[in-house]
Short mmCIF file of C-alpha atoms and ligand atoms in Angstrom, two decimals:
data_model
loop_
_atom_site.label_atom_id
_atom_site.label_comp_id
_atom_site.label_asym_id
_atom_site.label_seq_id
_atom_site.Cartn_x
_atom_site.Cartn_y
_atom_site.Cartn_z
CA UNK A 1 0.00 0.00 0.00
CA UNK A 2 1.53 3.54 -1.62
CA UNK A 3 0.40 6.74 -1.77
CA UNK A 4 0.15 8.61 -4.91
CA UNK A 5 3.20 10.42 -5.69
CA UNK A 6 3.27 14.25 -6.13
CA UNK A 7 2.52 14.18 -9.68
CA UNK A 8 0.33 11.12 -10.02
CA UNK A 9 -2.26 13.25 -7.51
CA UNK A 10 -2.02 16.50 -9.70
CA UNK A 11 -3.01 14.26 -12.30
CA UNK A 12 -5.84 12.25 -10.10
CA UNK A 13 -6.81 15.81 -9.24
CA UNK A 14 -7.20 16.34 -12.99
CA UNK A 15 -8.89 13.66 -14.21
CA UNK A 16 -11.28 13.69 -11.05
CA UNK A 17 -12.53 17.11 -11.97
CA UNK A 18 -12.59 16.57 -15.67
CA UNK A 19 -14.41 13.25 -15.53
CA UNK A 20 -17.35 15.29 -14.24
CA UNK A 21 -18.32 16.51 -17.62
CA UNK A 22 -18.95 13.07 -18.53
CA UNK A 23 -21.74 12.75 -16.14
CA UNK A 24 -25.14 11.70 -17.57
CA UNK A 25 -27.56 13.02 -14.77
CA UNK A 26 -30.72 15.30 -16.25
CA UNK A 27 -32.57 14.00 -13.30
CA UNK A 28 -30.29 15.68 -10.15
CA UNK A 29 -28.35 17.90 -12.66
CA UNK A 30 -25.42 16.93 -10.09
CA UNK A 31 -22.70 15.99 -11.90
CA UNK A 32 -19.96 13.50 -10.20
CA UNK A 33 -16.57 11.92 -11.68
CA UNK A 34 -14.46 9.56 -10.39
CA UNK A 35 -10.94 8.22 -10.76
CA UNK A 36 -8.76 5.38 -9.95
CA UNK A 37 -5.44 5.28 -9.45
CA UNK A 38 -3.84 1.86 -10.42
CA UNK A 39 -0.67 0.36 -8.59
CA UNK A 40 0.82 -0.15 -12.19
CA UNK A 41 -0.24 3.72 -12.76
CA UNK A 42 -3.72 3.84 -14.86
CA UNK A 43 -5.98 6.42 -14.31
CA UNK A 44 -9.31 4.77 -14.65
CA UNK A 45 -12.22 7.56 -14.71
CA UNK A 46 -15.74 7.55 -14.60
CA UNK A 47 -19.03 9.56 -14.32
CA UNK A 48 -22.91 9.08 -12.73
CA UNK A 49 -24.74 7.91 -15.59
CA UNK A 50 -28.61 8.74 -14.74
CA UNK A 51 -31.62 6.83 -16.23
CA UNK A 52 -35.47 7.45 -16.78
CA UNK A 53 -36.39 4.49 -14.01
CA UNK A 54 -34.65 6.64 -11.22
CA UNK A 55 -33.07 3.36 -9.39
CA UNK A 56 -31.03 2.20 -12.26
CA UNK A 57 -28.75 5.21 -12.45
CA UNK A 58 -25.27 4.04 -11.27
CA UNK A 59 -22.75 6.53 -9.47
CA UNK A 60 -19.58 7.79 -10.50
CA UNK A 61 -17.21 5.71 -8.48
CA UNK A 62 -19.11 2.76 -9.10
CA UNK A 63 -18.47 3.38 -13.08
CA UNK A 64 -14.71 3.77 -12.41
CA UNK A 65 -14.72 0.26 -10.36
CA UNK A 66 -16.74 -1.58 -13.02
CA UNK A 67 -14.64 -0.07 -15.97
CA UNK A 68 -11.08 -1.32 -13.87
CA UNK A 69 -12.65 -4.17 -13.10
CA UNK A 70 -14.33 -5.68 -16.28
CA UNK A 71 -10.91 -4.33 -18.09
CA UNK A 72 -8.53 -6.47 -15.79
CA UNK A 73 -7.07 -4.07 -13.11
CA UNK A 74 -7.02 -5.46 -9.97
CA UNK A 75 -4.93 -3.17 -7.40
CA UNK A 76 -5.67 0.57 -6.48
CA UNK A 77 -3.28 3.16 -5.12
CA UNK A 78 -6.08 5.46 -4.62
CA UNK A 79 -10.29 6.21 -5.61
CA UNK A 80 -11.06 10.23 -6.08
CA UNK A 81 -14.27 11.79 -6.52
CA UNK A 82 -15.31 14.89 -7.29
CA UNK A 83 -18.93 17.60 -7.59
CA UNK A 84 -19.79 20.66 -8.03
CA UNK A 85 -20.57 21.71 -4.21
CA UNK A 86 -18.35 22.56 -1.63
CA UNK A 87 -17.46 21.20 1.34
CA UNK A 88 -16.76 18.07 -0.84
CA UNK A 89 -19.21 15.19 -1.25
CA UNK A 90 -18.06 11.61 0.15
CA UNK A 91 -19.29 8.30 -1.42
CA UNK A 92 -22.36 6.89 -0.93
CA UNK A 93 -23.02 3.60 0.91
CA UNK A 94 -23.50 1.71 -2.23
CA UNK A 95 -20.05 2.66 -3.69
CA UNK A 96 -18.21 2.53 -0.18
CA UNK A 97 -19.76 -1.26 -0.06
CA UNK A 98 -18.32 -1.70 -3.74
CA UNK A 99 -15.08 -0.44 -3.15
CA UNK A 100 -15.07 -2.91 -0.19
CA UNK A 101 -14.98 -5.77 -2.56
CA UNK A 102 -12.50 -4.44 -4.49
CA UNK A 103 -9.89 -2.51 -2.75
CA UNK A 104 -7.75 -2.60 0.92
CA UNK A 105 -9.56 -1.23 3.62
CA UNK A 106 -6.88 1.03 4.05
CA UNK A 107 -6.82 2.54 0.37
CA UNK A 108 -7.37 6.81 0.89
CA UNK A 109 -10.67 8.15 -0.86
CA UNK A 110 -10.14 11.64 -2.07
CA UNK A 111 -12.87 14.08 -1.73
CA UNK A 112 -12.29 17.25 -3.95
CA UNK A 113 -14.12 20.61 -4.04
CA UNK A 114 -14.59 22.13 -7.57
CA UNK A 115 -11.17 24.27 -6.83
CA UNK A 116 -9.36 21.21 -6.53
CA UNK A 117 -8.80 21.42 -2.35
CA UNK A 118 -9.11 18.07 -0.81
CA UNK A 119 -9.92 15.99 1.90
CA UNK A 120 -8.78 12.34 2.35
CA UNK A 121 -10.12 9.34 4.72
CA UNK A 122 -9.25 5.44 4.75
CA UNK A 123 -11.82 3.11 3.27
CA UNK A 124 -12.04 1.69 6.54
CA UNK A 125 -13.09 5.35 8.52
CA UNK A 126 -15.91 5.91 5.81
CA UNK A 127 -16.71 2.61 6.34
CA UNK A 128 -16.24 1.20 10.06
CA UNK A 129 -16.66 -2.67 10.81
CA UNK A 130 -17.40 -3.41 7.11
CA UNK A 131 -18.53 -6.83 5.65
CA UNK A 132 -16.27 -8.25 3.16
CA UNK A 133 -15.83 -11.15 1.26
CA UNK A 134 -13.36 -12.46 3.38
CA UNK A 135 -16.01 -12.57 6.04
CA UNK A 136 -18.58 -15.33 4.13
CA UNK A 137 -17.85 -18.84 4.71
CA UNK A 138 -15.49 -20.98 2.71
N1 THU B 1 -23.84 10.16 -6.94
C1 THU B 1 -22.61 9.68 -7.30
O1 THU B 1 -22.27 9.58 -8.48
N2 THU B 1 -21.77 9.30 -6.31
C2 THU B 1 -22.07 9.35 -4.98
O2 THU B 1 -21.30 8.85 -4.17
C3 THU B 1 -23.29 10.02 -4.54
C4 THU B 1 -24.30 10.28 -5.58
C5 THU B 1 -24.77 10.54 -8.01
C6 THU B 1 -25.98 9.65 -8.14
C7 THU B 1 -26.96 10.57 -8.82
O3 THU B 1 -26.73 10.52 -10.23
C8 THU B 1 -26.59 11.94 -8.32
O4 THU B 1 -25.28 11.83 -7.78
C9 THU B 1 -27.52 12.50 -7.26
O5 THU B 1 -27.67 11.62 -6.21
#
């Protein structure tokens, strides 16, 4: 487990803020993006993508983990995400449980304004005493 370096979070920060333009979400008109960081150094982005039936929208992070996923990455450095509102937004339940399947408990989440300040917290503080797939039965 690694931070991001100096210049691999300038370009999270980036890519974080960008990927918000990619956002399909004429319901809330609040646009998210996403980005992963990959161990091997692939910035994996992704948007909310909205839909008619209100319940099968998915969120931003949740796009960035099933694009990494379904195209073979397996190890994060890092998840960002990024709104339009300040203080920053943090992940929802749904996408905290998803990176739970996915990543270390100890990965940092990166929360940005629209500025580009930050705040950071573990996988594990956003989401205490979590379930896992370790924990089902062999
Ligand atoms: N949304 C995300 O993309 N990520 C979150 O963690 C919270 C909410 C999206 C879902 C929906 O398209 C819009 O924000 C309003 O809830």
């Amino acid at each position: 487990m690694r931070p991001p370096t100096k210049e691999e979070f300038d370009q999270l920060r980036e890519k974080t803020l960008a990927a918000r333009e990619s956002a399909y979400c004429p319901y809330s008109k609040f646009r998210v993006g996403a980005c992963l960081l990959t161990t091997s150094g692939s910035f994996i982005t992704g948007a909310n993508v909205e839909n008619a039936s209100y319940p099968a929208g998915i969120c931003a992070e949740r796009t960035a983990l099933v694009k990494a996923i379904t195209e073979g990455h397996k190890d994060f450095v890092c998840i960002a995400v990024a709104t339009d509102i300040n203080p920053a937004a943090s992940p929802c339940g749904i996408c905290r449980q998803t990176m739970r399947e996915f990543c270390d408990v100890g990965m940092p989440v990166y929360m940005f304004t629209p500025d580009g300040k930050s705040e950071v917290m573990k996988l594990d503080e956003l989401l205490p005493r979590s379930f896992g797939p370790d924990d089902l039965p062999k």
